[in-house]
Coordinates of C-alpha atoms and ligand atoms in Angstrom, one line a residue:
X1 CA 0.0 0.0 0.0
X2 CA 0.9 3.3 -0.6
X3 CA 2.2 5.8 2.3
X4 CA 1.6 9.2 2.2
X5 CA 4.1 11.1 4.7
X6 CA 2.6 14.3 6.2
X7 CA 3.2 16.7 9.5
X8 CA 0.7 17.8 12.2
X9 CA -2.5 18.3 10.5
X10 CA -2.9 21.9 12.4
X11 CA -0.4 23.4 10.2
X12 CA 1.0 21.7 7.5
X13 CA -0.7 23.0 4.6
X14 CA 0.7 21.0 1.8
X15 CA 0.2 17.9 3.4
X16 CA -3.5 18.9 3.7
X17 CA -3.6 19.1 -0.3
X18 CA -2.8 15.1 -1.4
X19 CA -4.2 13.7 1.6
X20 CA -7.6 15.3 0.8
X21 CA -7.5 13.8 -2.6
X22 CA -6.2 10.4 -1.0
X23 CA -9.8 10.5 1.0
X24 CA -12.0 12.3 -1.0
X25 CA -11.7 9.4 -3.8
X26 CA -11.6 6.8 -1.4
X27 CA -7.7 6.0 -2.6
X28 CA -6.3 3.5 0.0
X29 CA -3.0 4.6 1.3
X30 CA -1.3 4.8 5.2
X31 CA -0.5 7.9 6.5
X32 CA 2.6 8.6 8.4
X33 CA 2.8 11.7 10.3
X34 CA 6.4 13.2 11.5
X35 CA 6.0 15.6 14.0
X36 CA 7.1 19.1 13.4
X37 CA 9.5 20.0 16.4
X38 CA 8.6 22.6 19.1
X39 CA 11.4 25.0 17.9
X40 CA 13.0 25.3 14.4
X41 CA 15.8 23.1 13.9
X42 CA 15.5 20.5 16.7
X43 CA 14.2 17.4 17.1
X44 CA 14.1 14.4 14.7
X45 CA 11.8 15.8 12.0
X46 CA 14.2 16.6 9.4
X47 CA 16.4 13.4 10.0
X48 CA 13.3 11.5 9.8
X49 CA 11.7 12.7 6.4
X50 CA 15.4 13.1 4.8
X51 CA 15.6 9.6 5.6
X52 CA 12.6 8.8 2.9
X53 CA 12.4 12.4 1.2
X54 CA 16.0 13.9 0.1
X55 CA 14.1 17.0 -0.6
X56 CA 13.9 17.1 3.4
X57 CA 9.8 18.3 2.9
X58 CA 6.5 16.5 3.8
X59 CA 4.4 16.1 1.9
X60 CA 6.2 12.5 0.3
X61 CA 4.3 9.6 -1.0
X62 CA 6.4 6.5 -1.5
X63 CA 4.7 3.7 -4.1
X64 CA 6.6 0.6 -3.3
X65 CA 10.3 1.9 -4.9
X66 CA 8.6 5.3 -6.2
X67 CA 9.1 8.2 -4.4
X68 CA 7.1 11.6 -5.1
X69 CA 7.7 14.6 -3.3
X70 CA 5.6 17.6 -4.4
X71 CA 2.1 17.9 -3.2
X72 CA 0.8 18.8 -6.9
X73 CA 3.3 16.2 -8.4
X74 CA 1.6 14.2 -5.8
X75 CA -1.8 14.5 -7.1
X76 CA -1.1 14.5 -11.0
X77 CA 0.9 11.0 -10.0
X78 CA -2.6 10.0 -8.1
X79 CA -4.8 11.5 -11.6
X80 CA -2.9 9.3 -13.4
X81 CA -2.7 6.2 -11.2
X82 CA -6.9 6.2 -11.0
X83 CA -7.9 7.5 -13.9
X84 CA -10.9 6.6 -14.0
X85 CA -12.0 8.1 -10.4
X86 CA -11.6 12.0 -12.5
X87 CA -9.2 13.6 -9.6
X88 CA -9.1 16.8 -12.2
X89 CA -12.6 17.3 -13.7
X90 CA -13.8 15.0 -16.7
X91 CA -14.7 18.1 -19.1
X92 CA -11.7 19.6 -20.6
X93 CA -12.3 22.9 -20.2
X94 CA -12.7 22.8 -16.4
X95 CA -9.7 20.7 -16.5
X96 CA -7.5 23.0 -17.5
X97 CA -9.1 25.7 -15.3
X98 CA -8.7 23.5 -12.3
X99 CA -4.8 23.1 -13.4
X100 CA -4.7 26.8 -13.8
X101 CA -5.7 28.0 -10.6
X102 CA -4.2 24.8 -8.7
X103 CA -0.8 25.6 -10.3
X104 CA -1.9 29.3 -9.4
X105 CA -1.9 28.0 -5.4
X106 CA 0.8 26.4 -6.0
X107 CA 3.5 28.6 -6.8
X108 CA 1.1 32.1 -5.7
X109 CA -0.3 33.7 -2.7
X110 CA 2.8 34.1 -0.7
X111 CA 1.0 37.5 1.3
X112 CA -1.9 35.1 2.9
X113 CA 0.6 32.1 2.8
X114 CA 3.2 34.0 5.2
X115 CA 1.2 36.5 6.9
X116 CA -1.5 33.7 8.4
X117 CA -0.6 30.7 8.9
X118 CA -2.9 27.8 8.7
X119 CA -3.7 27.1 12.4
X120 CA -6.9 25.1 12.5
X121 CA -6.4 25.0 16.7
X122 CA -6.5 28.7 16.5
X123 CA -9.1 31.7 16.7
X124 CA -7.1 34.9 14.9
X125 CA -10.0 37.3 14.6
X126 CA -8.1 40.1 15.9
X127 CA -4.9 39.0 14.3
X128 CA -6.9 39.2 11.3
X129 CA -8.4 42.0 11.5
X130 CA -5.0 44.1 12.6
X131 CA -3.4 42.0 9.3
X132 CA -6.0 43.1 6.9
X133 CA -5.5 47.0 7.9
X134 CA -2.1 46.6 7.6
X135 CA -0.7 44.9 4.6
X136 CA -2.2 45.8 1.1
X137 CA -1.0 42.9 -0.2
X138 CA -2.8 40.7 1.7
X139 CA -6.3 42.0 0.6
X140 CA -5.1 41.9 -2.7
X141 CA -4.4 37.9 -2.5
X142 CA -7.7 37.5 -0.8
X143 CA -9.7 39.2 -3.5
X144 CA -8.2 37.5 -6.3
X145 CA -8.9 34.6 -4.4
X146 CA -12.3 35.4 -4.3
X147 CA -12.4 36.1 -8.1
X148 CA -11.4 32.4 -8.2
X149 CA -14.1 31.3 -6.4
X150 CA -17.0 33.4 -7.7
X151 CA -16.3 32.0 -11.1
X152 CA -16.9 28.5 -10.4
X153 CA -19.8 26.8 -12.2
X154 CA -22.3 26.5 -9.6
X155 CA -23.0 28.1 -6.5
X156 CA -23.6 25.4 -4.8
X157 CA -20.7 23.5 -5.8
X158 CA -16.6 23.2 -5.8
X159 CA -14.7 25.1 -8.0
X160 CA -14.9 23.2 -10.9
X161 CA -18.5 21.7 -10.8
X162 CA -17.4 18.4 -8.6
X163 CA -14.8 18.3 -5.5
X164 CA -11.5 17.7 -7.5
X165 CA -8.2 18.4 -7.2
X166 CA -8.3 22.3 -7.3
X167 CA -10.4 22.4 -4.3
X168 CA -7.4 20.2 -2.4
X169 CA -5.7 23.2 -2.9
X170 CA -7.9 25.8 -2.0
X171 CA -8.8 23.7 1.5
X172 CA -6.2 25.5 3.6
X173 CA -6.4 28.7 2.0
X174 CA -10.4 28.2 3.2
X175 CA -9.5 27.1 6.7
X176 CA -7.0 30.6 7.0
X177 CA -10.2 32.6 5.4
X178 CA -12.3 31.4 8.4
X179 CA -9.3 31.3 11.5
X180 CA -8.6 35.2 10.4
X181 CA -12.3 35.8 10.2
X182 CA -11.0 37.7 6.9
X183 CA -13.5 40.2 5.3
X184 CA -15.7 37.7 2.4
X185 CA -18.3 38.0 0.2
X186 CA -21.2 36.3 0.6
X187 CA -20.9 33.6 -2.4
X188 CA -17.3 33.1 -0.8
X189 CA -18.9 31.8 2.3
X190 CA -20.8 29.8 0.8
X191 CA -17.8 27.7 -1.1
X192 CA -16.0 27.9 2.5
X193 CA -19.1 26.1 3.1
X194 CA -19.1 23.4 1.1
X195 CA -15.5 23.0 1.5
X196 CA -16.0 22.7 5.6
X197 CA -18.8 20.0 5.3
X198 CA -16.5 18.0 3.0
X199 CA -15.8 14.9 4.6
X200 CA -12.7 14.4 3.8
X201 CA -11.7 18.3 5.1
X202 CA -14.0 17.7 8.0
X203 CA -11.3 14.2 9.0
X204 CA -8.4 16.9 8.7
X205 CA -9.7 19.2 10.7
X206 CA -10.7 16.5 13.4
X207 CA -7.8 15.4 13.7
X208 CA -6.2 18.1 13.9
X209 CA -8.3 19.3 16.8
X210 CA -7.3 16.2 18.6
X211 CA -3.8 17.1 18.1
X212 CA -1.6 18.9 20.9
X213 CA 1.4 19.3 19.6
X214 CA 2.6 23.1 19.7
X215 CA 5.5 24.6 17.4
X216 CA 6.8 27.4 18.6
X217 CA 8.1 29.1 14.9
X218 CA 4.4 28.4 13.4
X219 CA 2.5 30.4 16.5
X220 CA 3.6 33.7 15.7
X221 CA 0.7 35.5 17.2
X222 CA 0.2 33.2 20.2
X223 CA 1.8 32.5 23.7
X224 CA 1.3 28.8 24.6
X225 CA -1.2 28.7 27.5
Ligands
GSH301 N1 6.3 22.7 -2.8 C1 6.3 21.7 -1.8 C2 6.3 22.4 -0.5 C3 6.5 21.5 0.7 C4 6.8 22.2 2.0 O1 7.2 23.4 2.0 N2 6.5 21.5 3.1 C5 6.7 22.0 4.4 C6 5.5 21.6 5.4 S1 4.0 22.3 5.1 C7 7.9 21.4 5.1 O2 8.1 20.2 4.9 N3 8.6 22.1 5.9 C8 9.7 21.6 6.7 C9 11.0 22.2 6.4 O3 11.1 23.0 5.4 O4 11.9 21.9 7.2 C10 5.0 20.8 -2.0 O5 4.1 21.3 -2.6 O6 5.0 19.7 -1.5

């Protein structure tokens, strides 16, 4: 079976992305989780991943003597692997709009990205709102992010008609919408929505709730109680 090597679901973004898409199509696989450490640069994490991932990074998905190490090389390995369970949308069109704005996540957004964190543990209203006054930038992310969103198919859907890949990668970017309590429109909160009642992104964030383990360099805005 395949593993899929992740960190703590409270914060590790990219290892959100390939594990939603592992769930959501029902792919069997065993996660391993490495612990991030409590402060930057001690601990066993990095010895432990470089030990399957030279790249040093989670996520890693390791298919008997196959290594991938990329969370969207990841999911275009999975695509490929079960065809026919359409992990990008079936229609061609959306398909290469859900690689647009999935390869948009992936390499874009560094002003939401850096300036909050995903933190499902964490409430960050007033971080969020103080973050939003200051930074031009990150307003600017956020609304072309919502321009992403307002254009998908239907209103009551994902972003490109059924949950697919793209959506993978929007998942955290939804989870730091709602822990910053960031300014939205309405049809915005309605795909944060659907994305939060996905049952797949409902196991992450589960699990992530159950977790305790604090990092010190990924709580900028908190003390540890
Ligand atoms: N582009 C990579 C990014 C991977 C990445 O930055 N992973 C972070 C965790 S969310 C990591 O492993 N950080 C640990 C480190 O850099 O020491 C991907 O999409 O998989």
């Amino acid at each position: 079976m395949m593993q899929l090597y992740i960190a703590n679901k409270n914060y590790s973004s990219w290892s959100m992305r390939p594990w939603l898409v592992l769930k959501a199509f029902n792919i069997p696989f065993e996660e391993v989780m490495i612990s991030f450490p409590k402060e930057r640069n001690t601990g066993t994490f990095k010895q432990e991943i470089l030990a399957v991932n030279p790249n040093g990074k989670v996520p890693a998905l390791v298919n008997s003597d196959l290594l991938v190490w990329d969370s969207l090389a990841i999911c275009e390995y999975l695509a490929e692997q079960y065809a026919e369970k359409n992990l990008w949308p079936l229609d061609s069109k959306l398909r290469a709009r859900a690689r647009c704005i999935s390869t948009e996540m992936h390499s874009g957004f560094p002003n939401i990205r850096n300036l909050c964190g995903m933190n499902l543990r964490a409430n960050l209203v007033e971080k969020g709102a103080e973050l939003w006054q200051e930074f031009k930038d990150l307003q600017a992310d956020v609304a072309r992010i919502e321009q992403i969103f307002s254009e998908r198919p239907y209103r009551d859907g994902f972003l490109c008609g059924e949950f697919s890949i793209a959506d993978a990668f929007y998942a955290p970017v939804v989870t730091r919408l709602k822990t910053y309590a960031l300014p939205v429109s309405e049809i915005t909160q309605i795909y944060m929505q659907n994305v939060l009642n996905h049952f797949a992104v409902k196991e992450w964030i589960e699990d992530a709730l159950a977790e305790d383990t604090w990092v010190n360099y990924l709580e900028p805005y908190q003390i540890q109680k």
